[in-house]
Tab-separated table of C-alpha atoms in Angstrom:
chain	number	residue	atom	x	y	z
A	1	MET	CA	92.601	-37.785	120.722
A	2	ASP	CA	94.156	-36.670	117.360
A	3	ARG	CA	93.754	-33.077	117.587
A	4	GLY	CA	94.242	-32.904	113.658
A	5	ALA	CA	91.391	-34.912	113.437
A	6	THR	CA	89.011	-32.407	115.201
A	7	ASP	CA	90.831	-29.560	113.564
A	8	ALA	CA	89.854	-30.462	110.157
A	9	ALA	CA	87.528	-28.885	107.688
A	10	PRO	CA	83.441	-29.570	108.327
A	11	GLU	CA	81.788	-31.317	105.423
A	12	ALA	CA	79.804	-29.410	102.998
A	13	THR	CA	76.130	-28.874	103.846
A	14	ARG	CA	73.926	-31.396	102.031
A	15	VAL	CA	70.424	-29.766	100.325
A	16	PRO	CA	67.643	-32.312	100.388
A	17	PRO	CA	66.478	-33.248	97.131
A	18	ALA	CA	62.880	-31.222	96.775
A	19	PRO	CA	59.705	-33.402	96.919
A	20	ASP	CA	57.428	-34.161	93.553
A	21	VAL	CA	55.165	-31.760	92.624
A	22	PRO	CA	51.501	-32.880	92.380
A	23	ALA	CA	49.874	-32.705	88.713
A	24	THR	CA	47.547	-30.261	90.242
A	25	ARG	CA	50.357	-27.944	90.227
A	26	ARG	CA	51.969	-27.973	87.422
A	27	SER	CA	51.964	-24.988	85.033
A	28	LEU	CA	48.512	-24.257	83.255
A	29	ALA	CA	49.995	-23.359	80.344
A	30	SER	CA	50.863	-26.924	79.570
A	31	ALA	CA	47.303	-28.100	80.534
A	32	PRO	CA	44.473	-29.053	78.092
A	33	PRO	CA	41.518	-27.038	77.958
A	34	PRO	CA	38.409	-28.515	79.855
A	35	ALA	CA	35.780	-30.179	77.857
A	36	ARG	CA	33.240	-27.567	78.719
A	37	ASP	CA	35.685	-24.882	77.163
A	38	ARG	CA	35.763	-27.173	73.808
A	39	ARG	CA	32.471	-27.619	73.700
A	40	LEU	CA	31.772	-23.850	74.010
A	41	GLY	CA	34.240	-23.187	71.339
A	42	ARG	CA	32.393	-25.920	68.635
A	43	ASP	CA	29.180	-23.956	69.624
A	44	LEU	CA	30.095	-20.308	68.978
A	45	ALA	CA	31.695	-21.457	65.619
A	46	VAL	CA	28.814	-23.018	64.159
A	47	ILE	CA	26.729	-20.336	65.508
A	48	ALA	CA	28.623	-17.979	63.401
A	49	LEU	CA	28.393	-20.343	60.254
A	50	ILE	CA	24.492	-20.491	60.916
A	51	THR	CA	24.569	-16.423	61.291
A	52	SER	CA	26.385	-16.254	58.039
A	53	VAL	CA	24.209	-18.372	55.969
A	54	VAL	CA	20.874	-16.555	57.220
A	55	LEU	CA	22.499	-13.321	56.243
A	56	GLY	CA	23.480	-14.392	52.946
A	57	ALA	CA	20.115	-15.972	52.627
A	58	LEU	CA	18.337	-12.907	53.798
A	59	ALA	CA	20.943	-10.721	51.241
A	60	ALA	CA	20.157	-12.897	48.371
A	61	ALA	CA	16.303	-12.983	49.154
A	62	GLY	CA	16.397	-9.178	49.192
A	63	VAL	CA	18.097	-8.819	46.002
A	64	LEU	CA	15.583	-11.251	44.573
A	65	LEU	CA	12.740	-9.271	46.397
A	66	TYR	CA	14.403	-5.548	45.250
A	67	ARG	CA	14.404	-7.116	41.423
A	68	GLU	CA	10.788	-8.726	41.631
A	69	PHE	CA	8.984	-6.018	42.958
A	70	TYR	CA	11.042	-2.748	43.555
A	71	SER	CA	13.078	-2.213	40.724
A	72	PRO	CA	12.741	-0.143	37.572
A	73	SER	CA	12.073	-3.574	35.676
A	74	ALA	CA	9.472	-4.535	38.262
A	75	PHE	CA	7.787	-0.754	37.921
A	76	VAL	CA	7.877	-1.312	33.904
A	77	ARG	CA	6.753	-4.805	34.098
A	78	HIS	CA	3.674	-3.870	36.409
A	79	TYR	CA	2.507	-1.480	33.609
A	80	LEU	CA	2.896	-3.911	30.570
A	81	HIS	CA	0.974	-6.486	33.063
A	82	LEU	CA	-1.850	-3.959	33.253
A	83	LEU	CA	-2.206	-3.468	29.548
A	84	HIS	CA	-1.978	-7.253	29.049
A	85	ASP	CA	-5.110	-7.525	31.575
A	86	ASN	CA	-6.749	-4.616	29.798
A	87	ARG	CA	-6.694	-2.483	33.141
A	88	ALA	CA	-6.946	0.934	31.067
A	89	ALA	CA	-7.701	3.058	34.381
A	90	GLU	CA	-5.305	1.640	36.168
A	91	ALA	CA	-2.992	1.853	33.606
A	92	LEU	CA	-3.166	5.652	33.606
A	93	ALA	CA	-2.672	5.588	37.013
A	94	VAL	CA	0.517	4.821	37.109
A	95	PRO	CA	3.142	7.448	37.918
A	96	GLY	CA	4.442	9.183	34.848
A	97	VAL	CA	1.670	7.772	32.112
A	98	ALA	CA	-0.707	10.537	32.299
A	99	ILE	CA	0.856	13.337	29.877
A	100	ASP	CA	-0.013	17.291	30.115
A	101	THR	CA	0.565	19.843	27.514
A	102	ALA	CA	4.475	20.920	28.638
A	103	GLU	CA	5.028	17.511	27.848
A	104	LEU	CA	3.367	17.342	24.317
A	105	ASP	CA	5.129	20.325	23.570
A	106	ALA	CA	8.164	19.401	24.415
A	107	ALA	CA	7.967	16.295	22.150
A	108	GLY	CA	6.877	18.457	19.541
A	109	LEU	CA	3.295	17.264	19.675
A	110	GLU	CA	-0.037	18.840	19.669
A	111	ILE	CA	-3.076	18.611	22.092
A	112	PRO	CA	-4.937	15.416	20.816
A	113	ASP	CA	-8.415	15.627	19.892
A	114	SER	CA	-9.684	12.873	21.733
A	115	ASP	CA	-8.381	10.119	24.345
A	116	ALA	CA	-11.777	8.063	23.743
A	117	LEU	CA	-9.204	5.167	22.915
A	118	LEU	CA	-7.517	5.219	26.688
A	119	ARG	CA	-10.187	2.738	27.580
A	120	ALA	CA	-10.335	-1.320	28.208
A	121	ALA	CA	-12.927	-1.312	25.381
A	122	ALA	CA	-10.596	-0.017	22.661
A	123	MET	CA	-7.300	-1.854	23.773
A	124	GLY	CA	-5.730	-5.115	21.827
A	125	THR	CA	-4.266	-7.925	23.045
A	126	LEU	CA	-1.048	-7.945	24.722
A	127	THR	CA	0.700	-11.149	25.358
A	128	ASP	CA	4.369	-12.690	25.838
A	129	VAL	CA	5.821	-9.683	27.845
A	130	ALA	CA	9.405	-9.936	29.004
A	131	ILE	CA	12.189	-7.382	30.447
A	132	VAL	CA	14.906	-7.930	28.351
A	133	SER	CA	17.474	-5.293	29.659
A	134	GLU	CA	18.240	-2.612	32.363
A	135	GLU	CA	20.669	-0.110	32.074
A	136	ALA	CA	21.369	2.646	34.610
A	137	GLY	CA	22.388	5.854	33.882
A	138	ALA	CA	23.237	8.945	35.490
A	139	ASP	CA	19.348	10.401	35.760
A	140	VAL	CA	17.312	7.512	34.271
A	141	THR	CA	17.216	3.832	34.110
A	142	GLU	CA	16.489	2.579	30.526
A	143	VAL	CA	14.635	-0.357	30.593
A	144	ARG	CA	13.965	-2.744	27.398
A	145	ALA	CA	10.979	-4.912	26.696
A	146	GLU	CA	9.526	-7.570	24.124
A	147	PHE	CA	6.350	-8.231	23.817
A	148	ASP	CA	3.097	-9.792	21.282
A	149	ALA	CA	0.774	-7.412	20.362
A	150	GLY	CA	-1.879	-9.342	18.424
A	151	GLY	CA	0.526	-11.955	17.070
A	152	VAL	CA	2.880	-9.140	15.832
A	153	ALA	CA	5.912	-8.932	17.794
A	154	GLY	CA	7.817	-5.932	19.101
A	155	SER	CA	9.733	-4.293	21.581
A	156	VAL	CA	9.929	-1.168	23.064
A	157	SER	CA	12.421	0.821	25.680
A	158	PHE	CA	11.013	3.138	28.884
A	159	ASP	CA	12.809	5.607	30.600
A	160	VAL	CA	12.441	5.551	34.518
A	161	GLU	CA	13.465	7.801	37.027
A	162	HIS	CA	13.516	7.226	40.727
A	163	THR	CA	11.615	9.582	42.695
A	164	GLY	CA	11.579	8.755	46.262
A	165	TRP	CA	11.157	6.235	48.679
A	166	ILE	CA	8.444	4.734	50.864
A	167	GLY	CA	10.624	3.202	53.917
A	168	ILE	CA	13.371	1.547	52.626
A	169	VAL	CA	11.263	0.968	49.532
A	170	PRO	CA	12.222	2.997	46.380
A	171	THR	CA	9.454	4.705	44.326
A	172	TRP	CA	9.829	4.863	40.594
A	173	SER	CA	8.101	6.941	37.699
A	174	PHE	CA	7.975	7.079	33.949
A	175	ALA	CA	10.502	9.981	32.854
A	176	THR	CA	8.503	9.971	29.212
A	177	SER	CA	5.068	9.176	29.178
A	178	PRO	CA	4.450	5.536	27.577
A	179	LEU	CA	1.480	7.023	25.790
A	180	ALA	CA	1.630	7.887	21.939
A	181	VAL	CA	-0.447	9.530	19.387
A	182	ILE	CA	-2.648	8.056	16.275
A	183	ASP	CA	-3.284	10.857	13.748
A	184	LEU	CA	-6.286	8.995	12.024
A	185	THR	CA	-7.727	9.947	8.532
A	186	VAL	CA	-10.645	7.828	7.542
A	187	ASP	CA	-12.223	8.888	3.955
A	188	GLY	CA	-15.589	7.739	2.842
A	189	SER	CA	-17.247	7.353	6.281
A	190	MET	CA	-18.221	9.435	9.446
A	191	LYS	CA	-17.734	6.288	11.583
A	192	PHE	CA	-15.260	3.620	12.270
A	193	SER	CA	-14.315	1.188	14.763
A	194	VAL	CA	-10.776	0.527	16.600
A	195	ASN	CA	-9.985	-2.793	17.700
A	196	GLY	CA	-13.793	-2.948	17.479
A	197	PHE	CA	-14.714	-0.169	19.772
A	198	ASP	CA	-17.317	2.324	17.444
A	199	ILE	CA	-16.050	5.647	17.243
A	200	ASP	CA	-18.141	8.580	15.231
A	201	LYS	CA	-15.764	11.644	14.145
A	202	ARG	CA	-18.355	14.164	15.311
A	203	GLN	CA	-18.098	12.772	18.781
A	204	VAL	CA	-14.284	12.956	19.199
A	205	SER	CA	-13.669	15.995	17.174
A	206	PRO	CA	-13.528	19.095	18.945
A	207	ASP	CA	-16.014	20.714	16.007
A	208	GLY	CA	-18.813	18.451	16.894
A	209	VAL	CA	-21.014	18.340	14.148
A	210	ASP	CA	-19.468	20.597	12.267
A	211	ALA	CA	-16.566	18.022	11.745
A	212	ASP	CA	-14.689	17.961	8.613
A	213	PRO	CA	-15.250	14.274	7.586
A	214	SER	CA	-11.928	14.807	5.581
A	215	ALA	CA	-9.807	15.860	8.572
A	216	PRO	CA	-7.702	13.687	10.825
A	217	ILE	CA	-8.258	13.124	14.214
A	218	SER	CA	-5.656	12.908	16.322
A	219	MET	CA	-6.480	10.162	19.688
A	220	LEU	CA	-3.963	9.393	22.331
A	221	VAL	CA	-3.103	5.428	22.808
A	222	PHE	CA	-1.266	3.410	24.752
A	223	SER	CA	2.100	2.314	24.080
A	224	PRO	CA	3.236	-1.017	23.671
A	225	GLY	CA	-0.471	-1.889	21.504
A	226	LEU	CA	-1.714	-2.830	18.318
A	227	TYR	CA	-4.602	-1.016	16.878
A	228	SER	CA	-6.522	-2.121	13.898
A	229	VAL	CA	-9.149	0.832	12.438
A	230	SER	CA	-11.964	-0.147	10.362
A	231	VAL	CA	-15.195	0.640	8.567
A	232	ASP	CA	-17.958	-1.430	8.359
A	233	THR	CA	-21.531	0.576	7.946
A	234	ALA	CA	-24.061	-0.155	5.379
A	235	ILE	CA	-22.597	2.418	3.002
A	236	ALA	CA	-18.675	1.589	3.354
A	237	SER	CA	-16.741	-1.204	4.239
A	238	THR	CA	-12.884	-1.993	4.804
A	239	PRO	CA	-10.756	-5.053	6.070
A	240	GLY	CA	-8.878	-2.746	8.678
A	241	VAL	CA	-5.444	-1.195	8.840
A	242	ALA	CA	-3.077	-1.948	11.597
A	243	VAL	CA	-1.033	-0.028	13.423
A	244	LEU	CA	1.612	-1.095	16.045
A	245	SER	CA	1.907	2.098	18.627
A	246	ASP	CA	5.634	0.925	19.996
A	247	ALA	CA	7.681	4.521	21.352
A	248	PRO	CA	6.263	6.617	23.638
A	249	LEU	CA	5.633	10.466	22.559
A	250	THR	CA	5.540	9.329	18.707
A	251	GLU	CA	2.718	10.298	16.178
A	252	VAL	CA	1.604	7.857	13.977
A	253	PRO	CA	-0.012	8.445	10.854
A	254	VAL	CA	-2.842	6.176	9.885
A	255	THR	CA	-5.206	6.938	6.560
A	256	VAL	CA	-7.822	4.179	5.717
A	257	ALA	CA	-9.486	4.564	2.711
A	258	ALA	CA	-13.114	3.055	2.979
A	259	GLU	CA	-14.870	0.818	0.040
A	260	PRO	CA	-18.501	1.417	-1.171
A	261	THR	CA	-20.822	-1.842	0.020
A	262	GLU	CA	-22.515	-4.035	-3.134
A	263	GLU	CA	-25.655	-2.706	-1.266
A	264	PHE	CA	-24.633	1.098	-1.553
A	265	ILE	CA	-23.322	0.862	-5.230
A	266	ALA	CA	-26.472	-0.920	-6.087
A	267	VAL	CA	-28.541	1.678	-4.329
A	268	VAL	CA	-26.609	4.417	-6.547
A	269	GLN	CA	-26.930	2.492	-9.633
A	270	GLU	CA	-30.597	2.689	-9.320
A	271	ARG	CA	-30.681	6.116	-8.710
A	272	VAL	CA	-28.720	7.098	-11.530
A	273	GLU	CA	-30.767	5.161	-13.939
A	274	GLY	CA	-33.868	6.620	-12.324
A	275	PHE	CA	-32.783	9.968	-12.691
A	276	LEU	CA	-31.529	9.661	-16.231
A	277	THR	CA	-35.105	8.124	-16.878
A	278	SER	CA	-36.970	11.048	-15.594
A	279	CYS	CA	-34.655	13.275	-17.660
A	280	ALA	CA	-35.592	11.046	-20.617
A	281	THR	CA	-39.436	12.415	-20.297
A	282	GLN	CA	-38.392	15.759	-20.754
A	283	GLU	CA	-39.744	17.050	-24.587
A	284	VAL	CA	-37.239	19.373	-25.275
A	285	LEU	CA	-33.579	19.400	-26.908
A	286	GLN	CA	-31.745	20.194	-23.736
A	287	PRO	CA	-33.402	18.354	-20.715
A	288	THR	CA	-33.281	20.694	-17.829
A	289	ALA	CA	-30.338	19.710	-15.212
A	290	CYS	CA	-29.204	16.340	-17.489
A	291	PRO	CA	-26.036	15.084	-18.675
A	292	PHE	CA	-27.298	14.580	-22.213
A	293	GLY	CA	-28.438	17.234	-25.138
A	294	TYR	CA	-28.950	17.747	-28.827
A	295	THR	CA	-28.141	20.935	-31.092
A	296	VAL	CA	-29.781	21.790	-34.266
A	297	GLU	CA	-29.756	24.698	-36.533
A	298	ASP	CA	-32.999	24.468	-38.016
A	299	ARG	CA	-36.438	24.247	-36.578
A	300	ILE	CA	-37.933	21.404	-34.915
A	301	VAL	CA	-41.193	19.970	-35.606
A	302	GLY	CA	-43.117	18.671	-33.015
A	303	LEU	CA	-40.982	17.694	-29.732
A	304	PRO	CA	-38.215	15.588	-29.639
A	305	SER	CA	-38.577	12.151	-27.734
A	306	TRP	CA	-35.788	10.734	-25.890
A	307	THR	CA	-34.674	7.025	-24.739
A	308	ILE	CA	-31.783	5.924	-22.453
A	309	SER	CA	-30.443	3.594	-24.634
A	310	SER	CA	-27.354	2.328	-22.775
A	311	GLN	CA	-27.881	3.131	-19.014
A	312	PRO	CA	-23.740	3.522	-17.000
A	313	THR	CA	-22.458	1.305	-14.817
A	314	VAL	CA	-21.718	3.176	-11.682
A	315	THR	CA	-18.769	2.604	-9.532
A	316	VAL	CA	-18.315	5.099	-6.512
A	317	GLU	CA	-15.021	5.993	-4.759
A	318	PRO	CA	-14.302	8.058	-1.362
A	319	GLU	CA	-13.094	11.600	-2.157
A	320	GLY	CA	-12.408	13.530	1.089
A	321	ASP	CA	-15.622	14.368	2.870
A	322	VAL	CA	-18.227	13.143	-0.083
A	323	TRP	CA	-18.303	9.804	-2.135
A	324	LYS	CA	-17.755	10.207	-5.680
A	325	ILE	CA	-19.107	8.519	-9.288
A	326	PRO	CA	-16.056	8.442	-11.510
A	327	ALA	CA	-17.147	9.328	-15.304
A	328	ALA	CA	-19.130	6.485	-16.768
A	329	PRO	CA	-20.343	6.454	-20.338
A	330	ALA	CA	-23.890	6.334	-21.341
A	331	SER	CA	-25.753	7.048	-24.439
A	332	ALA	CA	-29.572	8.128	-25.319
A	333	ARG	CA	-31.545	8.248	-28.565
A	334	ILE	CA	-33.201	11.299	-29.725
A	335	ASP	CA	-36.121	10.863	-32.322
A	336	VAL	CA	-37.419	14.300	-34.009
A	337	GLN	CA	-38.603	15.974	-36.948
A	338	ILE	CA	-36.525	18.709	-38.024
A	339	GLN	CA	-37.418	21.282	-40.773
A	340	SER	CA	-34.837	22.761	-42.926
A	341	LEU	CA	-34.655	26.875	-42.932
A	342	PHE	CA	-33.426	26.722	-46.202
A	343	ASP	CA	-36.006	24.889	-48.499
A	344	GLY	CA	-38.359	23.778	-45.625
A	345	SER	CA	-37.934	20.163	-46.319
A	346	ILE	CA	-38.363	17.730	-43.248
A	347	ARG	CA	-36.323	15.262	-42.369
A	348	GLU	CA	-36.402	12.466	-39.496
A	349	VAL	CA	-33.863	12.154	-37.059
A	350	SER	CA	-33.320	9.159	-34.762
A	351	GLU	CA	-29.379	9.826	-33.491
A	352	GLU	CA	-27.487	8.550	-30.564
A	353	VAL	CA	-26.106	10.915	-28.108
A	354	PRO	CA	-23.205	9.725	-26.098
A	355	PHE	CA	-22.749	11.172	-23.094
A	356	LEU	CA	-20.605	10.675	-19.565
A	357	VAL	CA	-22.200	10.509	-15.682
A	358	THR	CA	-20.503	11.769	-12.991
A	359	GLY	CA	-21.640	12.583	-9.374
A	360	THR	CA	-21.320	13.574	-5.702
A	361	ILE	CA	-22.607	11.591	-2.856
A	362	THR	CA	-22.859	13.286	0.643
A	363	VAL	CA	-23.897	11.044	3.598
A	364	LEU	CA	-26.255	12.758	5.899
A	365	PRO	CA	-26.053	12.854	9.785
A	366	ASP	CA	-29.421	10.539	9.535
A	367	GLY	CA	-27.613	7.937	7.435
A	368	THR	CA	-28.998	8.802	4.424
A	369	ALA	CA	-27.424	9.701	1.037
A	370	SER	CA	-27.992	12.885	-1.213
A	371	ILE	CA	-27.019	12.231	-5.070
A	372	VAL	CA	-26.059	14.834	-7.038
A	373	VAL	CA	-25.686	13.619	-10.712
A	374	GLY	CA	-23.592	15.094	-13.109
A	375	GLY	CA	-21.529	15.042	-16.561
A	376	GLY	CA	-21.555	16.026	-20.420
């Protein structure tokens, strides 16, 4: 054998090739997600979207619910709707409406004589109520509303304050009472009506039956509201005066001058004529308590005779707590014989004596009238 061949270097060790790795053992990082995982992801995304929509709807509903039922505007709207429905007792029960002496003093108002107008029978018509603005301040929220009161358009502002919570629901109150005061003076009548509700001064005045007919009566009213004051009695009437109450805790002066009815003037005319006719029956130069007379320096012969030749045309006007008869011209004729003190001669005198008629008329509690005629 050839030793050179046996001593040759051995051949390099050959590493067999690695077998193919099965697909199931490949890297998980490069494997696509199973179909079940993809469905779960889609379901979670849908749930998240639905949850977001529901929460948004709930938030929007909560805002709408707050605005419509629990906001300061909703509080004011509720009060105005009570006035619209003439629900006076419920309106008075709204927090902050009832008023006390301290609040009146702070507003510079005296204690009203009466609250008789705070009832359904005395309330006017309130329609087209609408909240137009709401402005929140540090302590109070100003709510402004528009309305139509008996055909008169108007607007009013209210101050509303937060008073607490009932659970998660806020509670509110008027920071300033929406009530107002009408100072009402009615000349010529103890009786009048407000929005058709009949009132007698003696029933609402603190002086009772001793009430001064010419003194004003202060009365609480709701605001906003239109109040029409009129007189319609057998003696006096007036077409009415309307006043709009559109500002909380303010004082509104109202004066109504009643006018005499035609029937009343006719009665006064008849009474005056009767009085003057009775005066003419007195056979003296100066009839007692009568507005006419005659003066002579000589002596009269026989008794003088009077005749009312021209009766006055009477008018009647209110004046404070009474009615007055303004001066009206009239005339009486005297027939008398006068004897001269100088020579004893007698002359016949027939002369017109002009005079004026005045008078006062007081309406008594029973409705009758006391007429006192004067003049000169």
